[in-house]
PDB file of C-alpha atoms in Angstrom:
ATOM      1  CA  MET K   1     131.518  18.364  87.728  1.00  0.00           C
ATOM      2  CA  ASN K   2     130.505  14.802  86.967  1.00  0.00           C
ATOM      3  CA  ASN K   3     128.750  15.321  83.687  1.00  0.00           C
ATOM      4  CA  THR K   4     130.946  17.213  81.273  1.00  0.00           C
ATOM      5  CA  GLU K   5     128.270  17.444  78.608  1.00  0.00           C
ATOM      6  CA  HIS K   6     125.713  19.212  80.771  1.00  0.00           C
ATOM      7  CA  PRO K   7     127.501  21.422  83.288  1.00  0.00           C
ATOM      8  CA  THR K   8     125.537  21.936  86.471  1.00  0.00           C
ATOM      9  CA  LEU K   9     124.070  25.374  86.905  1.00  0.00           C
ATOM     10  CA  GLU K  10     125.558  27.074  89.915  1.00  0.00           C
ATOM     11  CA  PHE K  11     122.803  29.459  90.929  1.00  0.00           C
ATOM     12  CA  ASP K  12     122.877  27.823  94.342  1.00  0.00           C
ATOM     13  CA  SER K  13     126.631  28.279  94.773  1.00  0.00           C
ATOM     14  CA  PRO K  14     127.729  30.940  97.233  1.00  0.00           C
ATOM     15  CA  ILE K  15     128.816  34.249  95.692  1.00  0.00           C
ATOM     16  CA  ARG K  16     132.121  33.834  97.593  1.00  0.00           C
ATOM     17  CA  ARG K  17     133.657  32.180  94.519  1.00  0.00           C
ATOM     18  CA  PHE K  18     132.847  35.162  92.315  1.00  0.00           C
ATOM     19  CA  VAL K  19     133.705  38.100  94.569  1.00  0.00           C
ATOM     20  CA  THR K  20     137.141  38.848  93.234  1.00  0.00           C
ATOM     21  CA  LYS K  21     136.885  42.585  92.829  1.00  0.00           C
ATOM     22  CA  ARG K  22     138.686  44.774  95.262  1.00  0.00           C
ATOM     23  CA  LEU K  23     136.321  47.358  96.689  1.00  0.00           C
ATOM     24  CA  ILE K  24     137.523  50.840  95.782  1.00  0.00           C
ATOM     25  CA  GLY K  25     136.556  53.677  98.076  1.00  0.00           C
ATOM     26  CA  VAL K  26     137.266  57.270  99.029  1.00  0.00           C
ATOM     27  CA  ASP K  27     136.965  59.228 102.244  1.00  0.00           C
ATOM     28  CA  LYS K  28     133.619  60.992 102.666  1.00  0.00           C
ATOM     29  CA  GLU K  29     135.342  64.405 102.561  1.00  0.00           C
ATOM     30  CA  VAL K  30     136.888  63.827  99.115  1.00  0.00           C
ATOM     31  CA  SER K  31     135.414  66.030  96.367  1.00  0.00           C
ATOM     32  CA  ILE K  32     133.061  64.550  93.804  1.00  0.00           C
ATOM     33  CA  ARG K  33     135.560  65.570  91.136  1.00  0.00           C
ATOM     34  CA  ASP K  34     138.473  63.689  92.719  1.00  0.00           C
ATOM     35  CA  ALA K  35     136.328  60.640  93.469  1.00  0.00           C
ATOM     36  CA  VAL K  36     135.084  60.462  89.872  1.00  0.00           C
ATOM     37  CA  SER K  37     138.656  60.867  88.571  1.00  0.00           C
ATOM     38  CA  LYS K  38     139.516  57.769  90.591  1.00  0.00           C
ATOM     39  CA  MET K  39     136.533  55.925  89.065  1.00  0.00           C
ATOM     40  CA  VAL K  40     137.804  56.849  85.591  1.00  0.00           C
ATOM     41  CA  ASP K  41     141.337  55.668  86.452  1.00  0.00           C
ATOM     42  CA  PHE K  42     140.076  52.316  87.734  1.00  0.00           C
ATOM     43  CA  ASN K  43     137.348  52.004  85.076  1.00  0.00           C
ATOM     44  CA  ILE K  44     134.652  51.281  87.663  1.00  0.00           C
ATOM     45  CA  SER K  45     130.967  52.185  87.726  1.00  0.00           C
ATOM     46  CA  SER K  46     130.449  52.456  91.491  1.00  0.00           C
ATOM     47  CA  MET K  47     132.423  53.500  94.532  1.00  0.00           C
ATOM     48  CA  ALA K  48     132.335  53.002  98.296  1.00  0.00           C
ATOM     49  CA  VAL K  49     132.524  55.988 100.651  1.00  0.00           C
ATOM     50  CA  LEU K  50     134.559  55.556 103.810  1.00  0.00           C
ATOM     51  CA  GLU K  51     134.719  57.088 107.273  1.00  0.00           C
ATOM     52  CA  GLY K  52     138.002  55.791 108.623  1.00  0.00           C
ATOM     53  CA  GLU K  53     137.951  52.101 107.765  1.00  0.00           C
ATOM     54  CA  GLU K  54     134.178  51.812 107.717  1.00  0.00           C
ATOM     55  CA  VAL K  55     132.022  51.844 104.564  1.00  0.00           C
ATOM     56  CA  ILE K  56     129.303  54.426 105.263  1.00  0.00           C
ATOM     57  CA  GLY K  57     128.029  55.071 101.733  1.00  0.00           C
ATOM     58  CA  PHE K  58     128.019  54.115  98.113  1.00  0.00           C
ATOM     59  CA  PHE K  59     127.321  55.724  94.752  1.00  0.00           C
ATOM     60  CA  THR K  60     127.088  54.689  91.114  1.00  0.00           C
ATOM     61  CA  ASP K  61     127.257  56.175  87.598  1.00  0.00           C
ATOM     62  CA  ALA K  62     123.491  56.676  87.766  1.00  0.00           C
ATOM     63  CA  ASP K  63     123.847  58.702  90.987  1.00  0.00           C
ATOM     64  CA  ILE K  64     126.502  60.925  89.381  1.00  0.00           C
ATOM     65  CA  LYS K  65     124.194  61.691  86.461  1.00  0.00           C
ATOM     66  CA  GLU K  66     121.109  62.243  88.601  1.00  0.00           C
ATOM     67  CA  ARG K  67     122.539  63.886  91.725  1.00  0.00           C
ATOM     68  CA  VAL K  68     125.430  65.873  90.256  1.00  0.00           C
ATOM     69  CA  VAL K  69     125.100  66.703  86.556  1.00  0.00           C
ATOM     70  CA  ALA K  70     121.301  66.810  86.176  1.00  0.00           C
ATOM     71  CA  ARG K  71     120.998  68.940  89.330  1.00  0.00           C
ATOM     72  CA  GLY K  72     123.923  71.193  88.474  1.00  0.00           C
ATOM     73  CA  LEU K  73     125.718  70.390  91.761  1.00  0.00           C
ATOM     74  CA  SER K  74     129.304  71.641  92.013  1.00  0.00           C
ATOM     75  CA  CYS K  75     131.921  68.938  91.566  1.00  0.00           C
ATOM     76  CA  GLN K  76     133.809  70.535  94.442  1.00  0.00           C
ATOM     77  CA  GLU K  77     131.232  69.265  96.952  1.00  0.00           C
ATOM     78  CA  PRO K  78     132.233  66.214  99.017  1.00  0.00           C
ATOM     79  CA  VAL K  79     131.021  62.756  97.955  1.00  0.00           C
ATOM     80  CA  ASN K  80     129.275  62.716 101.298  1.00  0.00           C
ATOM     81  CA  ASP K  81     126.571  64.859  99.609  1.00  0.00           C
ATOM     82  CA  ILE K  82     125.700  62.391  96.860  1.00  0.00           C
ATOM     83  CA  MET K  83     126.208  58.963  98.421  1.00  0.00           C
ATOM     84  CA  THR K  84     123.475  56.473  99.213  1.00  0.00           C
ATOM     85  CA  THR K  85     123.577  55.683 102.937  1.00  0.00           C
ATOM     86  CA  ASP K  86     120.814  53.070 103.029  1.00  0.00           C
ATOM     87  CA  LEU K  87     123.241  50.297 102.091  1.00  0.00           C
ATOM     88  CA  ILE K  88     121.950  47.012 100.752  1.00  0.00           C
ATOM     89  CA  THR K  89     124.401  44.180 101.359  1.00  0.00           C
ATOM     90  CA  ALA K  90     124.719  40.457 100.734  1.00  0.00           C
ATOM     91  CA  ASP K  91     126.691  38.069 102.925  1.00  0.00           C
ATOM     92  CA  ILE K  92     129.496  36.294 101.081  1.00  0.00           C
ATOM     93  CA  ASN K  93     127.799  32.960 101.839  1.00  0.00           C
ATOM     94  CA  PHE K  94     124.546  33.943 100.105  1.00  0.00           C
ATOM     95  CA  SER K  95     123.833  32.049  96.893  1.00  0.00           C
ATOM     96  CA  ILE K  96     123.842  33.667  93.465  1.00  0.00           C
ATOM     97  CA  ARG K  97     120.111  33.044  93.347  1.00  0.00           C
ATOM     98  CA  GLU K  98     119.574  34.932  96.628  1.00  0.00           C
ATOM     99  CA  VAL K  99     121.680  37.856  95.420  1.00  0.00           C
ATOM    100  CA  LEU K 100     119.761  38.057  92.122  1.00  0.00           C
ATOM    101  CA  GLU K 101     116.536  38.108  94.133  1.00  0.00           C
ATOM    102  CA  ILE K 102     117.793  40.944  96.363  1.00  0.00           C
ATOM    103  CA  MET K 103     118.897  42.954  93.305  1.00  0.00           C
ATOM    104  CA  SER K 104     115.566  42.387  91.615  1.00  0.00           C
ATOM    105  CA  LYS K 105     113.544  43.284  94.726  1.00  0.00           C
ATOM    106  CA  HIS K 106     115.423  46.562  95.245  1.00  0.00           C
ATOM    107  CA  GLY K 107     115.912  47.373  91.556  1.00  0.00           C
ATOM    108  CA  ILE K 108     119.691  47.636  91.949  1.00  0.00           C
ATOM    109  CA  LYS K 109     122.606  46.463  89.829  1.00  0.00           C
ATOM    110  CA  HIS K 110     125.414  46.718  92.415  1.00  0.00           C
ATOM    111  CA  ILE K 111     125.553  45.123  95.850  1.00  0.00           C
ATOM    112  CA  LEU K 112     128.110  45.352  98.644  1.00  0.00           C
ATOM    113  CA  VAL K 113     129.346  41.990  99.884  1.00  0.00           C
ATOM    114  CA  THR K 114     129.928  41.450 103.595  1.00  0.00           C
ATOM    115  CA  GLU K 115     131.687  38.780 105.611  1.00  0.00           C
ATOM    116  CA  GLN K 116     130.986  38.683 109.333  1.00  0.00           C
ATOM    117  CA  ARG K 117     129.285  42.059 108.885  1.00  0.00           C
ATOM    118  CA  LYS K 118     132.407  43.682 107.459  1.00  0.00           C
ATOM    119  CA  THR K 119     132.253  44.949 103.848  1.00  0.00           C
ATOM    120  CA  VAL K 120     134.741  42.953 101.804  1.00  0.00           C
ATOM    121  CA  GLY K 121     133.811  43.532  98.176  1.00  0.00           C
ATOM    122  CA  ILE K 122     131.209  44.253  95.577  1.00  0.00           C
ATOM    123  CA  ILE K 123     129.365  42.259  92.942  1.00  0.00           C
ATOM    124  CA  THR K 124     127.336  43.594  90.031  1.00  0.00           C
ATOM    125  CA  LEU K 125     124.477  42.246  87.971  1.00  0.00           C
ATOM    126  CA  ARG K 126     126.849  42.432  85.045  1.00  0.00           C
ATOM    127  CA  ASP K 127     129.349  40.160  86.852  1.00  0.00           C
ATOM    128  CA  LEU K 128     126.598  37.580  87.321  1.00  0.00           C
ATOM    129  CA  GLU K 129     125.335  37.905  83.749  1.00  0.00           C
ATOM    130  CA  THR K 130     128.845  37.541  82.390  1.00  0.00           C
ATOM    131  CA  MET K 131     129.314  34.435  84.500  1.00  0.00           C
ATOM    132  CA  ASP K 132     126.206  32.970  82.874  1.00  0.00           C
ATOM    133  CA  ARG K 133     127.491  33.857  79.471  1.00  0.00           C
ATOM    134  CA  GLN K 134     130.792  32.099  80.129  1.00  0.00           C
ATOM    135  CA  LYS K 135     128.907  28.979  81.209  1.00  0.00           C
ATOM    136  CA  PHE K 136     126.779  29.221  78.093  1.00  0.00           C
ATOM    137  CA  GLU K 137     129.828  29.533  75.880  1.00  0.00           C
ATOM    138  CA  THR K 138     131.499  26.629  77.685  1.00  0.00           C
ATOM    139  CA  TYR K 139     128.448  24.535  76.986  1.00  0.00           C
ATOM    140  CA  ILE K 140     128.420  25.548  73.318  1.00  0.00           C
ATOM    141  CA  ALA K 141     132.121  24.756  72.961  1.00  0.00           C
ATOM    142  CA  ARG K 142     131.394  21.235  74.160  1.00  0.00           C
ATOM    143  CA  GLU K 143     128.610  20.632  71.650  1.00  0.00           C
TER     144      GLU K 143
ATOM    145  CA  MET S   1     113.968  25.997  65.243  1.00  0.00           C
ATOM    146  CA  ASN S   2     113.967  22.319  64.379  1.00  0.00           C
ATOM    147  CA  ASN S   3     115.622  20.921  67.459  1.00  0.00           C
ATOM    148  CA  THR S   4     113.891  22.145  70.597  1.00  0.00           C
ATOM    149  CA  GLU S   5     116.385  20.529  72.934  1.00  0.00           C
ATOM    150  CA  HIS S   6     119.432  22.285  71.530  1.00  0.00           C
ATOM    151  CA  PRO S   7     118.459  25.723  70.272  1.00  0.00           C
ATOM    152  CA  THR S   8     120.722  26.966  67.506  1.00  0.00           C
ATOM    153  CA  LEU S   9     123.059  29.744  68.447  1.00  0.00           C
ATOM    154  CA  GLU S  10     122.277  32.878  66.535  1.00  0.00           C
ATOM    155  CA  PHE S  11     125.622  34.639  66.471  1.00  0.00           C
ATOM    156  CA  ASP S  12     125.330  34.668  62.696  1.00  0.00           C
ATOM    157  CA  SER S  13     121.865  36.231  62.697  1.00  0.00           C
ATOM    158  CA  PRO S  14     121.652  39.882  61.677  1.00  0.00           C
ATOM    159  CA  ILE S  15     121.359  42.371  64.528  1.00  0.00           C
ATOM    160  CA  ARG S  16     118.203  43.685  62.835  1.00  0.00           C
ATOM    161  CA  ARG S  17     116.090  41.372  65.004  1.00  0.00           C
ATOM    162  CA  PHE S  18     117.527  42.820  68.205  1.00  0.00           C
ATOM    163  CA  VAL S  19     117.602  46.537  67.471  1.00  0.00           C
ATOM    164  CA  THR S  20     114.407  47.518  69.197  1.00  0.00           C
ATOM    165  CA  LYS S  21     115.616  50.544  71.133  1.00  0.00           C
ATOM    166  CA  ARG S  22     114.643  53.943  69.936  1.00  0.00           C
ATOM    167  CA  LEU S  23     117.675  56.168  69.604  1.00  0.00           C
ATOM    168  CA  ILE S  24     117.377  59.119  71.947  1.00  0.00           C
ATOM    169  CA  GLY S  25     119.196  62.289  71.018  1.00  0.00           C
ATOM    170  CA  VAL S  26     119.528  65.989  71.730  1.00  0.00           C
ATOM    171  CA  ASP S  27     120.518  68.969  69.639  1.00  0.00           C
ATOM    172  CA  LYS S  28     124.249  69.784  69.796  1.00  0.00           C
ATOM    173  CA  GLU S  29     123.479  73.157  71.429  1.00  0.00           C
ATOM    174  CA  VAL S  30     121.638  71.620  74.408  1.00  0.00           C
ATOM    175  CA  SER S  31     123.480  71.964  77.736  1.00  0.00           C
ATOM    176  CA  ILE S  32     125.200  68.970  79.282  1.00  0.00           C
ATOM    177  CA  ARG S  33     122.906  69.378  82.276  1.00  0.00           C
ATOM    178  CA  ASP S  34     119.705  69.206  80.221  1.00  0.00           C
ATOM    179  CA  ALA S  35     120.994  66.312  78.131  1.00  0.00           C
ATOM    180  CA  VAL S  36     121.927  64.298  81.230  1.00  0.00           C
ATOM    181  CA  SER S  37     118.524  65.049  82.784  1.00  0.00           C
ATOM    182  CA  LYS S  38     116.991  63.458  79.711  1.00  0.00           C
ATOM    183  CA  MET S  39     119.270  60.410  80.128  1.00  0.00           C
ATOM    184  CA  VAL S  40     118.085  60.082  83.735  1.00  0.00           C
ATOM    185  CA  ASP S  41     114.423  60.364  82.676  1.00  0.00           C
ATOM    186  CA  PHE S  42     114.815  57.672  80.019  1.00  0.00           C
ATOM    187  CA  ASN S  43     117.202  55.542  82.122  1.00  0.00           C
ATOM    188  CA  ILE S  44     119.746  55.312  79.320  1.00  0.00           C
ATOM    189  CA  SER S  45     123.538  55.152  79.425  1.00  0.00           C
ATOM    190  CA  SER S  46     124.339  56.828  76.107  1.00  0.00           C
ATOM    191  CA  MET S  47     122.908  59.546  73.904  1.00  0.00           C
ATOM    192  CA  ALA S  48     123.096  60.685  70.296  1.00  0.00           C
ATOM    193  CA  VAL S  49     123.846  64.320  69.441  1.00  0.00           C
ATOM    194  CA  LEU S  50     121.969  65.823  66.522  1.00  0.00           C
ATOM    195  CA  GLU S  51     122.419  68.644  64.048  1.00  0.00           C
ATOM    196  CA  GLY S  52     119.030  68.965  62.480  1.00  0.00           C
ATOM    197  CA  GLU S  53     118.026  65.388  61.699  1.00  0.00           C
ATOM    198  CA  GLU S  54     121.574  64.116  61.393  1.00  0.00           C
ATOM    199  CA  VAL S  55     123.466  62.245  64.119  1.00  0.00           C
ATOM    200  CA  ILE S  56     126.804  64.050  64.425  1.00  0.00           C
ATOM    201  CA  GLY S  57     127.991  62.774  67.799  1.00  0.00           C
ATOM    202  CA  PHE S  58     127.516  60.410  70.668  1.00  0.00           C
ATOM    203  CA  PHE S  59     128.418  60.205  74.356  1.00  0.00           C
ATOM    204  CA  THR S  60     128.136  57.701  77.194  1.00  0.00           C
ATOM    205  CA  ASP S  61     128.164  57.553  81.008  1.00  0.00           C
ATOM    206  CA  ALA S  62     131.934  57.042  80.840  1.00  0.00           C
ATOM    207  CA  ASP S  63     132.328  60.255  78.811  1.00  0.00           C
ATOM    208  CA  ILE S  64     130.271  62.210  81.360  1.00  0.00           C
ATOM    209  CA  LYS S  65     132.518  61.026  84.181  1.00  0.00           C
ATOM    210  CA  GLU S  66     135.748  61.592  82.295  1.00  0.00           C
ATOM    211  CA  ARG S  67     135.007  64.712  80.237  1.00  0.00           C
ATOM    212  CA  VAL S  68     132.654  66.587  82.584  1.00  0.00           C
ATOM    213  CA  VAL S  69     132.973  65.637  86.261  1.00  0.00           C
ATOM    214  CA  ALA S  70     136.634  64.564  86.429  1.00  0.00           C
ATOM    215  CA  ARG S  71     137.689  67.660  84.453  1.00  0.00           C
ATOM    216  CA  GLY S  72     135.407  70.029  86.351  1.00  0.00           C
ATOM    217  CA  LEU S  73     133.688  71.198  83.158  1.00  0.00           C
ATOM    218  CA  SER S  74     130.590  73.357  83.667  1.00  0.00           C
ATOM    219  CA  CYS S  75     127.311  71.521  83.082  1.00  0.00           C
ATOM    220  CA  GLN S  76     126.100  74.624  81.273  1.00  0.00           C
ATOM    221  CA  GLU S  77     128.386  73.911  78.320  1.00  0.00           C
ATOM    222  CA  PRO S  78     126.740  72.407  75.205  1.00  0.00           C
ATOM    223  CA  VAL S  79     126.934  68.628  74.645  1.00  0.00           C
ATOM    224  CA  ASN S  80     128.810  69.562  71.506  1.00  0.00           C
ATOM    225  CA  ASP S  81     131.864  69.975  73.788  1.00  0.00           C
ATOM    226  CA  ILE S  82     131.868  66.426  75.176  1.00  0.00           C
ATOM    227  CA  MET S  83     130.581  64.280  72.349  1.00  0.00           C
ATOM    228  CA  THR S  84     132.584  61.724  70.402  1.00  0.00           C
ATOM    229  CA  THR S  85     132.530  62.637  66.718  1.00  0.00           C
ATOM    230  CA  ASP S  86     134.492  59.685  65.369  1.00  0.00           C
ATOM    231  CA  LEU S  87     131.365  57.531  65.179  1.00  0.00           C
ATOM    232  CA  ILE S  88     131.649  53.766  64.948  1.00  0.00           C
ATOM    233  CA  THR S  89     128.592  52.211  63.339  1.00  0.00           C
ATOM    234  CA  ALA S  90     127.239  48.803  62.369  1.00  0.00           C
ATOM    235  CA  ASP S  91     124.870  48.174  59.483  1.00  0.00           C
ATOM    236  CA  ILE S  92     121.579  46.606  60.562  1.00  0.00           C
ATOM    237  CA  ASN S  93     122.398  43.588  58.362  1.00  0.00           C
ATOM    238  CA  PHE S  94     125.682  42.851  60.181  1.00  0.00           C
ATOM    239  CA  SER S  95     125.674  39.651  62.235  1.00  0.00           C
ATOM    240  CA  ILE S  96     125.874  39.615  66.016  1.00  0.00           C
ATOM    241  CA  ARG S  97     129.295  38.050  65.651  1.00  0.00           C
ATOM    242  CA  GLU S  98     130.509  40.917  63.441  1.00  0.00           C
ATOM    243  CA  VAL S  99     129.183  43.506  65.891  1.00  0.00           C
ATOM    244  CA  LEU S 100     130.869  41.786  68.852  1.00  0.00           C
ATOM    245  CA  GLU S 101     134.128  41.840  66.865  1.00  0.00           C
ATOM    246  CA  ILE S 102     133.800  45.555  66.109  1.00  0.00           C
ATOM    247  CA  MET S 103     133.065  46.306  69.795  1.00  0.00           C
ATOM    248  CA  SER S 104     136.020  44.213  70.895  1.00  0.00           C
ATOM    249  CA  LYS S 105     138.384  45.770  68.336  1.00  0.00           C
ATOM    250  CA  HIS S 106     137.487  49.333  69.364  1.00  0.00           C
ATOM    251  CA  GLY S 107     136.996  48.606  73.077  1.00  0.00           C
ATOM    252  CA  ILE S 108     133.454  49.997  73.040  1.00  0.00           C
ATOM    253  CA  LYS S 109     130.203  48.851  74.624  1.00  0.00           C
ATOM    254  CA  HIS S 110     127.729  50.894  72.561  1.00  0.00           C
ATOM    255  CA  ILE S 111     127.377  51.021  68.795  1.00  0.00           C
ATOM    256  CA  LEU S 112     125.162  53.063  66.503  1.00  0.00           C
ATOM    257  CA  VAL S 113     123.153  51.012  64.039  1.00  0.00           C
ATOM    258  CA  THR S 114     122.691  52.255  60.491  1.00  0.00           C
ATOM    259  CA  GLU S 115     120.408  51.251  57.637  1.00  0.00           C
ATOM    260  CA  GLN S 116     121.301  52.543  54.193  1.00  0.00           C
ATOM    261  CA  ARG S 117     123.807  54.843  55.921  1.00  0.00           C
ATOM    262  CA  LYS S 118     121.120  56.458  58.085  1.00  0.00           C
ATOM    263  CA  THR S 119     121.383  56.016  61.864  1.00  0.00           C
ATOM    264  CA  VAL S 120     118.335  54.062  63.012  1.00  0.00           C
ATOM    265  CA  GLY S 121     119.160  52.816  66.503  1.00  0.00           C
ATOM    266  CA  ILE S 122     121.696  51.631  68.992  1.00  0.00           C
ATOM    267  CA  ILE S 123     122.787  48.302  70.405  1.00  0.00           C
ATOM    268  CA  THR S 124     124.915  47.703  73.505  1.00  0.00           C
ATOM    269  CA  LEU S 125     127.194  44.900  74.648  1.00  0.00           C
ATOM    270  CA  ARG S 126     124.762  44.454  77.500  1.00  0.00           C
ATOM    271  CA  ASP S 127     121.877  43.922  75.054  1.00  0.00           C
ATOM    272  CA  LEU S 128     123.876  41.155  73.380  1.00  0.00           C
ATOM    273  CA  GLU S 129     124.933  39.587  76.678  1.00  0.00           C
ATOM    274  CA  THR S 130     121.382  39.624  77.948  1.00  0.00           C
ATOM    275  CA  MET S 131     120.241  37.963  74.764  1.00  0.00           C
ATOM    276  CA  ASP S 132     122.741  35.173  75.431  1.00  0.00           C
ATOM    277  CA  ARG S 133     121.536  34.850  78.969  1.00  0.00           C
ATOM    278  CA  GLN S 134     117.941  34.513  77.814  1.00  0.00           C
ATOM    279  CA  LYS S 135     118.965  31.746  75.432  1.00  0.00           C
ATOM    280  CA  PHE S 136     120.884  30.084  78.222  1.00  0.00           C
ATOM    281  CA  GLU S 137     117.889  30.220  80.522  1.00  0.00           C
ATOM    282  CA  THR S 138     115.644  28.926  77.762  1.00  0.00           C
ATOM    283  CA  TYR S 139     117.969  25.985  77.354  1.00  0.00           C
ATOM    284  CA  ILE S 140     117.994  25.323  81.084  1.00  0.00           C
ATOM    285  CA  ALA S 141     114.223  25.487  81.272  1.00  0.00           C
ATOM    286  CA  ARG S 142     114.062  22.762  78.650  1.00  0.00           C
ATOM    287  CA  GLU S 143     116.431  20.400  80.482  1.00  0.00           C
TER     288      GLU S 143
END
């Protein structure tokens, strides 16, 4: 950064720099109850569903409320029954701006990150907002 | 604001200006299933529990995962069984800074807002972060 007083906004930077979260997943046959226990243990708000090594689905806190609790579905059912299979992904070389646009277009807050078509991580709207906040606070601290 | 190029940070402003959300609640005898259906309808991540007109409890998405799904509790049980009763509140005249400190101290992301000891609303960490982001973007737009 050349100008320390006015840090450059990095909306055009690739998300690669910010994808630090390990993607946590469970096999598609795992029960909703066991999968959610794992979410509680890891303090995460979304989870990947796997078939072998491949990510075949995804679900979030909102899906648990809507598809399990509100519908009275048994927690013994496999996560296979509640996952979203129409996966929206962003390549790790996409810019933050592009990812925000994809999230906005699809009305989603979580997006799977791929590299050479393989799922390698996840990034959330909250991650991006928090990044902004840190930049903001950095700017303020320099005032 | 006197200086349009460098908007003043408002961490010392009272939260009053930012508490716009209506507090949504259910009676303590309502089933977990019906309460969560209401959360889905209103797209909210926490809910107040009422006894008559009084707020006697509170629960969040995290509580639903941990206390209902991960434990295999029946969704037919009343919300009374999963609510947090040790309520942490912030007076509507507290500053944003004070509220952030309370959230940080207790490790919480949602806080009930009171006015003359009566619960009048709710504010979340996300609300405060988003406020920062808006200020940040306003600053950028003025560059």
